[in-house]
mmCIF file of C-alpha atoms and ligand atoms in Angstrom:
data_model
loop_
_atom_site.group_PDB
_atom_site.id
_atom_site.type_symbol
_atom_site.label_atom_id
_atom_site.label_comp_id
_atom_site.label_asym_id
_atom_site.label_seq_id
_atom_site.Cartn_x
_atom_site.Cartn_y
_atom_site.Cartn_z
ATOM 1 C CA UNK F 1094 45.640 -9.173 -23.116
ATOM 2 C CA UNK F 1095 48.836 -9.872 -21.247
ATOM 3 C CA UNK F 1096 51.782 -10.507 -23.479
ATOM 4 C CA UNK F 1097 53.981 -13.487 -22.719
ATOM 5 C CA UNK F 1098 56.645 -11.055 -21.577
ATOM 6 C CA UNK F 1099 54.292 -9.421 -19.100
ATOM 7 C CA UNK F 1100 53.451 -12.812 -17.735
ATOM 8 C CA UNK F 1101 57.073 -13.806 -17.338
ATOM 9 C CA UNK F 1102 57.837 -10.501 -15.492
ATOM 10 C CA UNK F 1103 55.015 -11.211 -13.120
ATOM 11 C CA UNK F 1104 55.901 -14.873 -12.660
ATOM 12 C CA UNK F 1105 59.552 -14.010 -12.054
ATOM 13 C CA UNK F 1106 58.523 -11.527 -9.414
ATOM 14 C CA UNK F 1107 56.626 -14.201 -7.538
ATOM 15 C CA UNK F 1108 53.357 -12.539 -8.491
ATOM 16 C CA UNK F 1109 50.639 -14.741 -9.966
ATOM 17 C CA UNK F 1110 48.549 -13.076 -12.607
ATOM 18 C CA UNK F 1111 44.796 -13.595 -12.499
ATOM 19 C CA UNK F 1112 43.123 -14.548 -15.806
ATOM 20 C CA UNK F 1113 43.230 -11.548 -18.186
ATOM 21 C CA UNK F 1114 39.890 -9.868 -18.720
ATOM 22 C CA UNK F 1115 38.710 -9.412 -22.340
ATOM 23 C CA UNK F 1116 39.536 -5.914 -23.624
ATOM 24 C CA UNK F 1117 35.877 -5.282 -24.321
ATOM 25 C CA UNK F 1118 35.275 -5.137 -20.546
ATOM 26 C CA UNK F 1119 38.311 -3.039 -19.756
ATOM 27 C CA UNK F 1120 37.451 0.081 -17.775
ATOM 28 C CA UNK F 1121 39.333 3.210 -16.911
ATOM 29 C CA UNK F 1122 42.002 1.428 -14.906
ATOM 30 C CA UNK F 1123 45.311 0.151 -16.253
ATOM 31 C CA UNK F 1124 46.535 -1.952 -13.336
ATOM 32 C CA UNK F 1125 44.669 -3.398 -10.406
ATOM 33 C CA UNK F 1126 46.608 -4.790 -7.434
ATOM 34 C CA UNK F 1127 44.235 -7.295 -5.919
ATOM 35 C CA UNK F 1128 43.788 -8.518 -2.375
ATOM 36 C CA UNK F 1129 46.947 -7.338 -0.660
ATOM 37 C CA UNK F 1130 47.156 -5.808 2.807
ATOM 38 C CA UNK F 1131 47.619 -2.097 2.052
ATOM 39 C CA UNK F 1132 49.827 -0.379 4.666
ATOM 40 C CA UNK F 1133 49.860 3.353 4.008
ATOM 41 C CA UNK F 1134 50.733 5.201 7.235
ATOM 42 C CA UNK F 1135 50.196 8.641 5.634
ATOM 43 C CA UNK F 1136 46.542 7.637 5.035
ATOM 44 C CA UNK F 1137 46.386 5.760 8.415
ATOM 45 C CA UNK F 1138 45.423 2.653 6.415
ATOM 46 C CA UNK F 1139 46.269 -0.906 7.259
ATOM 47 C CA UNK F 1140 43.673 -3.226 5.695
ATOM 48 C CA UNK F 1141 43.113 -5.610 2.862
ATOM 49 C CA UNK F 1142 42.204 -3.464 -0.179
ATOM 50 C CA UNK F 1143 42.431 -3.431 -3.946
ATOM 51 C CA UNK F 1144 44.503 -0.658 -5.517
ATOM 52 C CA UNK F 1145 43.614 0.585 -8.983
ATOM 53 C CA UNK F 1146 45.998 2.628 -11.075
ATOM 54 C CA UNK F 1147 45.261 4.855 -14.059
ATOM 55 C CA UNK F 1148 47.420 7.384 -15.876
ATOM 56 C CA UNK F 1149 50.367 6.581 -13.617
ATOM 57 C CA UNK F 1150 48.491 7.590 -10.518
ATOM 58 C CA UNK F 1151 46.595 5.847 -7.745
ATOM 59 C CA UNK F 1152 43.001 5.938 -9.001
ATOM 60 C CA UNK F 1153 41.110 4.036 -6.297
ATOM 61 C CA UNK F 1154 41.628 2.126 -3.062
ATOM 62 C CA UNK F 1155 38.562 0.036 -2.342
ATOM 63 C CA UNK F 1156 37.361 -3.242 -0.909
ATOM 64 C CA UNK F 1157 36.695 -4.950 -4.183
ATOM 65 C CA UNK F 1158 37.543 -3.326 -7.435
ATOM 66 C CA UNK F 1159 36.272 -5.146 -10.567
ATOM 67 C CA UNK F 1160 39.362 -6.600 -12.246
ATOM 68 C CA UNK F 1161 38.911 -4.801 -15.492
ATOM 69 C CA UNK F 1162 42.525 -3.556 -15.527
ATOM 70 C CA UNK F 1163 44.746 -4.445 -18.434
ATOM 71 C CA UNK F 1164 47.032 -5.997 -15.850
ATOM 72 C CA UNK F 1165 45.898 -7.557 -12.608
ATOM 73 C CA UNK F 1166 48.477 -8.258 -9.920
ATOM 74 C CA UNK F 1167 47.541 -10.893 -7.356
ATOM 75 C CA UNK F 1168 48.863 -9.573 -4.058
ATOM 76 C CA UNK F 1169 46.902 -11.847 -1.744
ATOM 77 C CA UNK F 1170 48.983 -12.717 1.300
ATOM 78 C CA UNK F 1171 51.383 -9.849 0.598
ATOM 79 C CA UNK F 1172 51.805 -6.259 1.702
ATOM 80 C CA UNK F 1173 51.103 -3.394 -0.660
ATOM 81 C CA UNK F 1174 52.984 -0.333 0.557
ATOM 82 C CA UNK F 1175 54.002 2.987 -1.032
ATOM 83 C CA UNK F 1176 57.148 2.728 -3.142
ATOM 84 C CA UNK F 1177 60.094 2.780 -0.711
ATOM 85 C CA UNK F 1178 62.004 6.015 -0.279
ATOM 86 C CA UNK F 1179 65.718 5.466 0.622
ATOM 87 C CA UNK F 1180 67.243 8.792 1.619
ATOM 88 C CA UNK F 1181 70.731 7.479 2.206
ATOM 89 C CA UNK F 1182 72.125 5.301 -0.610
ATOM 90 C CA UNK F 1183 75.021 5.438 -2.982
ATOM 91 C CA UNK F 1184 72.845 4.255 -5.880
ATOM 92 C CA UNK F 1185 74.139 6.826 -8.358
ATOM 93 C CA UNK F 1186 77.792 5.622 -8.246
ATOM 94 C CA UNK F 1187 77.089 3.518 -11.303
ATOM 95 C CA UNK F 1188 74.388 3.258 -13.940
ATOM 96 C CA UNK F 1189 73.226 -0.190 -12.807
ATOM 97 C CA UNK F 1190 72.746 0.349 -9.069
ATOM 98 C CA UNK F 1191 69.522 2.273 -9.252
ATOM 99 C CA UNK F 1192 67.807 -0.440 -11.261
ATOM 100 C CA UNK F 1193 68.982 -3.019 -8.743
ATOM 101 C CA UNK F 1194 67.374 -1.222 -5.807
ATOM 102 C CA UNK F 1195 64.220 -0.506 -7.855
ATOM 103 C CA UNK F 1196 63.606 -4.239 -7.870
ATOM 104 C CA UNK F 1197 63.861 -4.127 -4.027
ATOM 105 C CA UNK F 1198 60.896 -1.765 -4.040
ATOM 106 C CA UNK F 1199 62.903 1.504 -3.874
ATOM 107 C CA UNK F 1200 61.134 3.957 -6.167
ATOM 108 C CA UNK F 1201 62.851 7.103 -4.796
ATOM 109 C CA UNK F 1202 66.452 7.346 -3.664
ATOM 110 C CA UNK F 1203 68.983 9.944 -2.583
ATOM 111 C CA UNK F 1204 72.629 9.350 -3.442
ATOM 112 C CA UNK F 1205 74.037 10.796 -0.199
ATOM 113 C CA UNK F 1206 77.419 12.347 -0.853
ATOM 114 C CA UNK F 1207 79.139 9.803 -3.038
ATOM 115 C CA UNK F 1208 80.857 12.647 -4.845
ATOM 116 C CA UNK F 1209 81.843 16.245 -4.337
ATOM 117 C CA UNK F 1210 82.106 19.170 -6.733
ATOM 118 C CA UNK F 1211 85.015 17.618 -8.770
ATOM 119 C CA UNK F 1212 82.930 14.705 -10.151
ATOM 120 C CA UNK F 1213 79.387 15.599 -9.257
ATOM 121 C CA UNK F 1214 78.332 15.807 -12.937
ATOM 122 C CA UNK F 1215 78.820 12.021 -13.293
ATOM 123 C CA UNK F 1216 76.686 11.287 -10.263
ATOM 124 C CA UNK F 1217 73.971 13.678 -11.386
ATOM 125 C CA UNK F 1218 73.923 12.100 -14.844
ATOM 126 C CA UNK F 1219 73.528 8.607 -13.332
ATOM 127 C CA UNK F 1220 70.734 9.813 -11.008
ATOM 128 C CA UNK F 1221 69.011 11.574 -13.904
ATOM 129 C CA UNK F 1222 69.074 8.447 -16.095
ATOM 130 C CA UNK F 1223 67.904 6.151 -13.314
ATOM 131 C CA UNK F 1224 64.450 4.635 -13.825
ATOM 132 C CA UNK F 1225 63.455 5.553 -10.242
ATOM 133 C CA UNK F 1226 63.219 9.066 -8.960
ATOM 134 C CA UNK F 1227 66.792 9.818 -7.895
ATOM 135 C CA UNK F 1228 68.288 12.924 -6.299
ATOM 136 C CA UNK F 1229 71.738 13.782 -5.074
ATOM 137 C CA UNK F 1230 73.415 15.242 -2.000
ATOM 138 C CA UNK F 1231 76.715 16.841 -2.855
ATOM 139 C CA UNK F 1232 79.607 15.889 -0.572
ATOM 140 C CA UNK F 1233 81.082 18.932 1.117
ATOM 141 C CA UNK F 1234 84.535 17.645 0.175
ATOM 142 C CA UNK F 1235 85.316 18.358 -3.479
ATOM 143 C CA UNK F 1236 86.753 14.828 -3.746
ATOM 144 C CA UNK F 1237 83.690 13.027 -2.386
ATOM 145 C CA UNK F 1238 84.165 9.909 -0.214
ATOM 146 C CA UNK F 1239 87.819 9.014 -0.136
ATOM 147 C CA UNK F 1240 89.675 6.351 1.870
ATOM 148 C CA UNK F 1241 92.126 8.896 3.210
ATOM 149 C CA UNK F 1242 89.398 10.990 4.853
ATOM 150 C CA UNK F 1243 87.208 13.404 2.800
ATOM 151 C CA UNK F 1244 87.770 16.392 5.056
ATOM 152 C CA UNK F 1245 91.029 15.799 6.897
ATOM 153 C CA UNK F 1246 92.348 18.514 4.588
ATOM 154 C CA UNK F 1247 89.706 21.146 5.111
ATOM 155 C CA UNK F 1248 90.788 22.960 1.951
ATOM 156 C CA UNK F 1249 88.734 20.317 0.169
ATOM 157 C CA UNK F 1250 85.620 21.806 1.792
ATOM 158 C CA UNK F 1251 85.509 24.467 -0.895
ATOM 159 C CA UNK F 1252 82.236 26.418 -0.403
ATOM 160 C CA UNK F 1253 82.258 28.279 -3.719
ATOM 161 C CA UNK F 1254 83.016 25.190 -5.814
ATOM 162 C CA UNK F 1255 80.195 23.255 -4.134
ATOM 163 C CA UNK F 1256 77.750 26.146 -4.557
ATOM 164 C CA UNK F 1257 78.613 26.428 -8.211
ATOM 165 C CA UNK F 1258 77.916 22.689 -8.649
ATOM 166 C CA UNK F 1259 74.512 23.152 -7.018
ATOM 167 C CA UNK F 1260 73.772 26.090 -9.347
ATOM 168 C CA UNK F 1261 74.532 23.839 -12.323
ATOM 169 C CA UNK F 1262 72.179 21.118 -11.138
ATOM 170 C CA UNK F 1263 69.483 22.890 -9.124
ATOM 171 C CA UNK F 1264 66.860 20.278 -10.186
ATOM 172 C CA UNK F 1265 68.995 17.306 -9.050
ATOM 173 C CA UNK F 1266 71.142 18.373 -6.055
ATOM 174 C CA UNK F 1267 68.832 18.593 -3.097
ATOM 175 C CA UNK F 1268 71.282 19.100 -0.236
ATOM 176 C CA UNK F 1269 74.759 18.732 1.163
ATOM 177 C CA UNK F 1270 76.397 15.727 2.905
ATOM 178 C CA UNK F 1271 79.216 16.088 5.472
ATOM 179 C CA UNK F 1272 80.856 13.017 6.996
ATOM 180 C CA UNK F 1273 82.152 13.899 10.434
ATOM 181 C CA UNK F 1274 83.849 10.837 11.946
ATOM 182 C CA UNK F 1275 87.365 11.414 13.287
ATOM 183 C CA UNK F 1276 88.954 9.445 10.471
ATOM 184 C CA UNK F 1277 87.045 11.562 7.913
ATOM 185 C CA UNK F 1278 86.996 15.087 9.355
ATOM 186 C CA UNK F 1279 89.300 14.920 12.379
ATOM 187 C CA UNK F 1280 89.138 17.953 14.597
ATOM 188 C CA UNK F 1281 87.585 19.915 11.731
ATOM 189 C CA UNK F 1282 84.099 18.470 12.272
ATOM 190 C CA UNK F 1283 82.429 21.613 13.548
ATOM 191 C CA UNK F 1284 84.012 23.786 10.902
ATOM 192 C CA UNK F 1285 82.842 21.233 8.340
ATOM 193 C CA UNK F 1286 79.207 21.607 9.495
ATOM 194 C CA UNK F 1287 79.531 25.415 9.273
ATOM 195 C CA UNK F 1288 80.806 25.158 5.736
ATOM 196 C CA UNK F 1289 78.162 22.655 4.813
ATOM 197 C CA UNK F 1290 75.518 25.186 5.957
ATOM 198 C CA UNK F 1291 77.233 27.928 3.909
ATOM 199 C CA UNK F 1292 76.959 25.683 0.825
ATOM 200 C CA UNK F 1293 73.390 24.529 1.529
ATOM 201 C CA UNK F 1294 71.669 27.821 2.331
ATOM 202 C CA UNK F 1295 68.078 26.690 2.805
ATOM 203 C CA UNK F 1296 68.649 23.173 1.441
ATOM 204 C CA UNK F 1297 69.064 20.342 4.007
ATOM 205 C CA UNK F 1298 72.446 19.293 5.293
ATOM 206 C CA UNK F 1299 72.849 15.626 6.064
ATOM 207 C CA UNK F 1300 75.538 14.887 8.636
ATOM 208 C CA UNK F 1301 77.094 11.506 9.202
ATOM 209 C CA UNK F 1302 77.729 11.057 12.927
ATOM 210 C CA UNK F 1303 79.523 8.512 15.098
ATOM 211 C CA UNK F 1304 83.079 8.462 16.323
ATOM 212 C CA UNK F 1305 83.466 12.216 16.023
ATOM 213 C CA UNK F 1306 85.987 14.380 17.762
ATOM 214 C CA UNK F 1307 83.332 16.896 18.932
ATOM 215 C CA UNK F 1308 80.413 16.031 21.184
ATOM 216 C CA UNK F 1309 76.911 15.473 19.866
ATOM 217 C CA UNK F 1310 75.441 18.596 21.613
ATOM 218 C CA UNK F 1311 78.086 20.783 19.941
ATOM 219 C CA UNK F 1312 77.422 19.265 16.502
ATOM 220 C CA UNK F 1313 73.638 19.450 16.809
ATOM 221 C CA UNK F 1314 73.761 23.120 17.800
ATOM 222 C CA UNK F 1315 74.921 23.872 14.232
ATOM 223 C CA UNK F 1316 71.905 22.243 12.525
ATOM 224 C CA UNK F 1317 68.788 23.932 11.234
ATOM 225 C CA UNK F 1318 65.243 22.587 10.910
ATOM 226 C CA UNK F 1319 65.028 20.168 7.956
ATOM 227 C CA UNK F 1320 68.624 18.891 8.362
ATOM 228 C CA UNK F 1321 69.191 15.187 8.708
ATOM 229 C CA UNK F 1322 71.394 13.230 11.118
ATOM 230 C CA UNK F 1323 72.339 9.865 9.594
ATOM 231 C CA UNK F 1324 73.862 6.874 11.365
ATOM 232 C CA UNK F 1325 71.798 7.887 14.386
ATOM 233 C CA UNK F 1326 72.568 4.624 16.254
ATOM 234 C CA UNK F 1327 76.324 4.715 15.732
ATOM 235 C CA UNK F 1328 78.342 4.020 18.873
ATOM 236 C CA UNK F 1329 80.816 6.223 20.744
ATOM 237 C CA UNK F 1330 82.984 8.138 20.837
ATOM 238 C CA UNK F 1331 80.318 10.819 20.739
ATOM 239 C CA UNK F 1332 77.069 9.104 20.061
ATOM 240 C CA UNK F 1333 73.522 10.343 20.785
ATOM 241 C CA UNK F 1334 73.935 8.766 24.224
ATOM 242 C CA UNK F 1335 76.045 10.223 27.009
ATOM 243 C CA UNK F 1336 78.632 8.273 28.991
ATOM 244 C CA UNK F 1337 75.839 6.710 31.133
ATOM 245 C CA UNK F 1338 73.783 5.541 28.191
ATOM 246 C CA UNK F 1339 71.240 8.369 28.582
ATOM 247 C CA UNK F 1340 70.025 10.245 25.527
ATOM 248 C CA UNK F 1341 71.446 13.780 25.476
ATOM 249 C CA UNK F 1342 68.627 16.277 26.043
ATOM 250 C CA UNK F 1343 70.047 18.197 23.086
ATOM 251 C CA UNK F 1344 69.096 15.236 20.889
ATOM 252 C CA UNK F 1345 65.420 15.496 21.861
ATOM 253 C CA UNK F 1346 65.615 19.284 21.492
ATOM 254 C CA UNK F 1347 67.017 18.850 18.002
ATOM 255 C CA UNK F 1348 64.138 16.613 17.008
ATOM 256 C CA UNK F 1349 61.677 19.169 18.414
ATOM 257 C CA UNK F 1350 63.360 21.828 16.283
ATOM 258 C CA UNK F 1351 62.575 19.773 13.196
ATOM 259 C CA UNK F 1352 65.869 17.917 12.660
ATOM 260 C CA UNK F 1353 65.393 14.395 11.237
ATOM 261 C CA UNK F 1354 67.147 11.311 12.646
ATOM 262 C CA UNK F 1355 67.959 8.624 10.130
ATOM 263 C CA UNK F 1356 69.297 5.072 10.529
ATOM 264 C CA UNK F 1357 71.783 4.827 7.591
ATOM 265 C CA UNK F 1358 72.435 1.050 8.129
ATOM 266 C CA UNK F 1359 75.806 0.815 6.283
ATOM 267 C CA UNK F 1360 78.570 -1.626 7.012
ATOM 268 C CA UNK F 1361 81.171 -0.162 9.400
ATOM 269 C CA UNK F 1362 80.775 1.937 12.495
ATOM 270 C CA UNK F 1363 77.198 3.039 11.815
ATOM 271 C CA UNK F 1364 74.832 0.736 13.633
ATOM 272 C CA UNK F 1365 75.279 -1.057 16.943
ATOM 273 C CA UNK F 1366 72.336 -2.924 18.432
ATOM 274 C CA UNK F 1367 73.094 -1.752 21.992
ATOM 275 C CA UNK F 1368 72.866 1.934 20.996
ATOM 276 C CA UNK F 1369 69.673 1.366 19.050
ATOM 277 C CA UNK F 1370 68.118 -0.589 21.901
ATOM 278 C CA UNK F 1371 69.067 1.905 24.583
ATOM 279 C CA UNK F 1372 67.843 4.869 22.572
ATOM 280 C CA UNK F 1373 64.664 3.118 21.639
ATOM 281 C CA UNK F 1374 63.948 2.214 25.245
ATOM 282 C CA UNK F 1375 64.090 5.950 25.977
ATOM 283 C CA UNK F 1376 61.507 6.458 23.243
ATOM 284 C CA UNK F 1377 63.943 7.623 20.600
ATOM 285 C CA UNK F 1378 62.777 5.801 17.456
ATOM 286 C CA UNK F 1379 64.011 6.668 13.934
ATOM 287 C CA UNK F 1380 62.248 9.215 11.804
ATOM 288 C CA UNK F 1381 63.550 7.453 8.737
ATOM 289 C CA UNK F 1382 65.207 4.166 7.952
ATOM 290 C CA UNK F 1383 67.744 4.077 5.114
ATOM 291 C CA UNK F 1384 70.255 1.603 3.828
ATOM 292 C CA UNK F 1385 73.492 3.454 3.096
ATOM 293 C CA UNK F 1386 73.423 0.867 0.291
ATOM 294 C CA UNK F 1387 76.434 -0.039 -1.887
ATOM 295 C CA UNK F 1388 77.085 -3.294 -3.796
ATOM 296 C CA UNK F 1389 79.463 -4.371 -0.996
ATOM 297 C CA UNK F 1390 76.739 -3.962 1.555
ATOM 298 C CA UNK F 1391 74.476 -6.318 -0.465
ATOM 299 C CA UNK F 1392 76.505 -9.338 0.574
ATOM 300 C CA UNK F 1393 75.310 -9.257 4.171
ATOM 301 C CA UNK F 1394 75.392 -6.103 6.305
ATOM 302 C CA UNK F 1395 72.652 -4.319 4.402
ATOM 303 C CA UNK F 1396 71.278 -6.808 1.839
ATOM 304 C CA UNK F 1397 68.418 -4.622 0.689
ATOM 305 C CA UNK F 1398 65.960 -2.027 1.992
ATOM 306 C CA UNK F 1399 63.324 -4.542 3.114
ATOM 307 C CA UNK F 1400 66.021 -6.289 5.188
ATOM 308 C CA UNK F 1401 66.970 -3.006 6.851
ATOM 309 C CA UNK F 1402 63.328 -2.330 7.646
ATOM 310 C CA UNK F 1403 63.015 -5.847 9.146
ATOM 311 C CA UNK F 1404 65.765 -5.073 11.621
ATOM 312 C CA UNK F 1405 63.499 -2.574 13.264
ATOM 313 C CA UNK F 1406 60.589 -5.027 13.397
ATOM 314 C CA UNK F 1407 63.083 -7.252 15.313
ATOM 315 C CA UNK F 1408 63.900 -4.314 17.633
ATOM 316 C CA UNK F 1409 60.190 -3.970 18.496
ATOM 317 C CA UNK F 1410 58.715 -1.288 16.164
ATOM 318 C CA UNK F 1411 55.313 -1.993 14.664
ATOM 319 C CA UNK F 1412 54.878 -2.700 10.969
ATOM 320 C CA UNK F 1413 53.100 0.626 10.470
ATOM 321 C CA UNK F 1414 55.959 2.477 12.223
ATOM 322 C CA UNK F 1415 58.598 0.756 10.143
ATOM 323 C CA UNK F 1416 56.784 1.308 6.806
ATOM 324 C CA UNK F 1417 56.254 4.978 7.723
ATOM 325 C CA UNK F 1418 60.042 5.307 8.223
ATOM 326 C CA UNK F 1419 60.684 3.897 4.756
ATOM 327 C CA UNK F 1420 57.907 5.764 2.916
ATOM 328 C CA UNK F 1421 55.980 8.831 4.134
ATOM 329 C CA UNK F 1422 58.507 10.099 6.717
ATOM 330 C CA UNK F 1423 61.395 9.716 4.253
ATOM 331 C CA UNK F 1424 59.508 11.456 1.471
ATOM 332 C CA UNK F 1425 58.871 14.453 3.769
ATOM 333 C CA UNK F 1426 62.592 15.054 4.184
ATOM 334 C CA UNK F 1427 63.234 15.885 0.522
ATOM 335 C CA UNK F 1428 61.168 18.507 -1.316
ATOM 336 C CA UNK F 1429 61.401 16.673 -4.609
ATOM 337 C CA UNK F 1430 59.682 13.636 -2.991
ATOM 338 C CA UNK F 1431 56.826 15.491 -1.353
ATOM 339 C CA UNK F 1432 54.044 13.821 -3.439
ATOM 340 C CA UNK F 1433 55.626 10.320 -2.835
ATOM 341 C CA UNK F 1434 55.545 7.907 0.114
ATOM 342 C CA UNK F 1435 51.780 7.377 0.071
ATOM 343 C CA UNK F 1436 49.116 5.526 -1.851
ATOM 344 C CA UNK F 1437 46.472 8.157 -1.447
ATOM 345 C CA UNK F 1438 44.249 8.603 -4.487
ATOM 346 C CA UNK F 1439 45.928 10.980 -6.947
ATOM 347 C CA UNK F 1440 49.470 10.214 -5.748
ATOM 348 C CA UNK F 1441 52.025 8.940 -8.343
ATOM 349 C CA UNK F 1442 51.538 5.179 -8.530
ATOM 350 C CA UNK F 1443 54.797 4.021 -6.977
ATOM 351 C CA UNK F 1444 54.115 0.803 -5.099
ATOM 352 C CA UNK F 1445 56.254 -1.815 -3.353
ATOM 353 C CA UNK F 1446 54.724 -5.222 -2.978
ATOM 354 C CA UNK F 1447 56.472 -6.990 -0.118
ATOM 355 C CA UNK F 1448 56.206 -10.402 1.559
ATOM 356 C CA UNK F 1449 56.320 -10.503 5.338
ATOM 357 C CA UNK F 1450 57.585 -14.012 6.083
ATOM 358 C CA UNK F 1451 57.443 -15.604 9.484
ATOM 359 C CA UNK F 1452 60.360 -17.783 10.673
ATOM 360 C CA UNK F 1453 63.818 -17.308 12.248
ATOM 361 C CA UNK F 1454 65.929 -14.702 10.577
ATOM 362 C CA UNK F 1455 69.375 -13.460 11.559
ATOM 363 C CA UNK F 1456 70.147 -9.756 11.370
ATOM 364 C CA UNK F 1457 73.590 -8.170 11.905
ATOM 365 C CA UNK F 1458 74.631 -4.731 13.080
ATOM 366 C CA UNK F 1459 77.964 -3.194 11.925
ATOM 367 C CA UNK F 1460 79.928 -5.065 14.657
ATOM 368 C CA UNK F 1461 79.094 -8.662 13.643
ATOM 369 C CA UNK F 1462 76.556 -8.917 16.411
ATOM 370 C CA UNK F 1463 73.816 -11.235 15.254
ATOM 371 C CA UNK F 1464 70.255 -11.027 16.514
ATOM 372 C CA UNK F 1465 67.406 -13.250 15.557
ATOM 373 C CA UNK F 1466 63.986 -12.035 14.568
ATOM 374 C CA UNK F 1467 60.703 -13.756 13.824
ATOM 375 C CA UNK F 1468 59.731 -11.765 10.721
ATOM 376 C CA UNK F 1469 61.493 -10.536 7.657
ATOM 377 C CA UNK F 1470 60.268 -8.488 4.707
ATOM 378 C CA UNK F 1471 61.233 -9.544 1.244
ATOM 379 C CA UNK F 1472 60.780 -7.634 -1.991
ATOM 380 C CA UNK F 1473 58.195 -9.208 -4.259
ATOM 381 C CA UNK F 1474 57.280 -6.702 -7.020
ATOM 382 C CA UNK F 1475 57.479 -2.996 -7.748
ATOM 383 C CA UNK F 1476 55.190 -0.665 -9.560
ATOM 384 C CA UNK F 1477 56.798 2.581 -10.773
ATOM 385 C CA UNK F 1478 54.741 5.397 -12.208
ATOM 386 C CA UNK F 1479 51.900 2.911 -12.695
ATOM 387 C CA UNK F 1480 53.960 0.288 -14.544
ATOM 388 C CA UNK F 1481 54.957 -3.131 -13.214
ATOM 389 C CA UNK F 1482 58.772 -3.244 -13.072
ATOM 390 C CA UNK F 1483 60.493 -6.277 -14.593
ATOM 391 C CA UNK F 1484 62.152 -8.341 -11.904
ATOM 392 C CA UNK F 1485 65.934 -8.629 -11.748
ATOM 393 C CA UNK F 1486 67.372 -10.534 -14.693
ATOM 394 C CA UNK F 1487 64.288 -10.241 -16.911
HETATM 395 ZN ZN1 ZN L 1187 76.743 6.690 3.045
#
């Protein structure tokens, strides 16, 4: 039977519970998500289905599963998608942030370079204690993100200190982050990428682009397959577009070599509608969509992951493309997430239940340009490792 607390969780999440089934009839499943539209790009599935969960894994996806689960979640009229995978957040800066984004549907996150070697142990501890699956990119600068520019003094890009930090936390640090804008790295941007590679070895390097001193072709030449370019739609100086608004051929070549291009919504200098629109018109869509989420971004520029995904519905991507960018594609960039981002039978049962509402919704880039869209995704409920997550405030 459902406890009162279970029921309150569900009600608070906007999810109605169907009548509980007597225990005598209970079968092998623990949770059944009923009647939602399952969108799982990895399985090429977009159809109304029931999803049954047992032992923390997806046990069945079928047309009509008998509701003999201990918990039945009514997802009629909603989307049932793999738990969202946000590869650029700052969710390990505090103990509370990870739980906040979990309620947005984010079941896997990467804290992308909040801290460098000096204080990485704190970030790793926060990621480790997060309810969701959290991993960390170490900032190349030993100080992490600082207002005076992480890498303006290149002595802070201490390769051996950063490598020692990775050695201490091999299970949690999954790559290296280097911020390259002129006010962060100055003329040292190319040297910063070289040192980031020296730290990373075979692990991915995530570079933050936009307003760099060096040109995009020069920066991209230093990346290896599996590396990630975040803030892909940041404007000049030195964006992915040349002075005439044409995509640099080196950008397409980089993608062909296996380099990922990520949105990294953020707040300042990272997203301009015009760049996104021009690049997308030339066929250059994101591989992954991420939030660059911090509590300050929650107030408007970012809001939450579903809001960031909705911006790309507004820019013309299909629902399947957008969900792929926030699930399967994102999971493929990080080794530790390789069994996530899908609802295939046998996968860990991380599920985001979202509402796709129709109406007029305003979306902002990082330059206070407002565009209006007709659809917006809202978080409704999250299932993590087969368990329904209490909504915020429960
Ligand atoms: Zn960031």
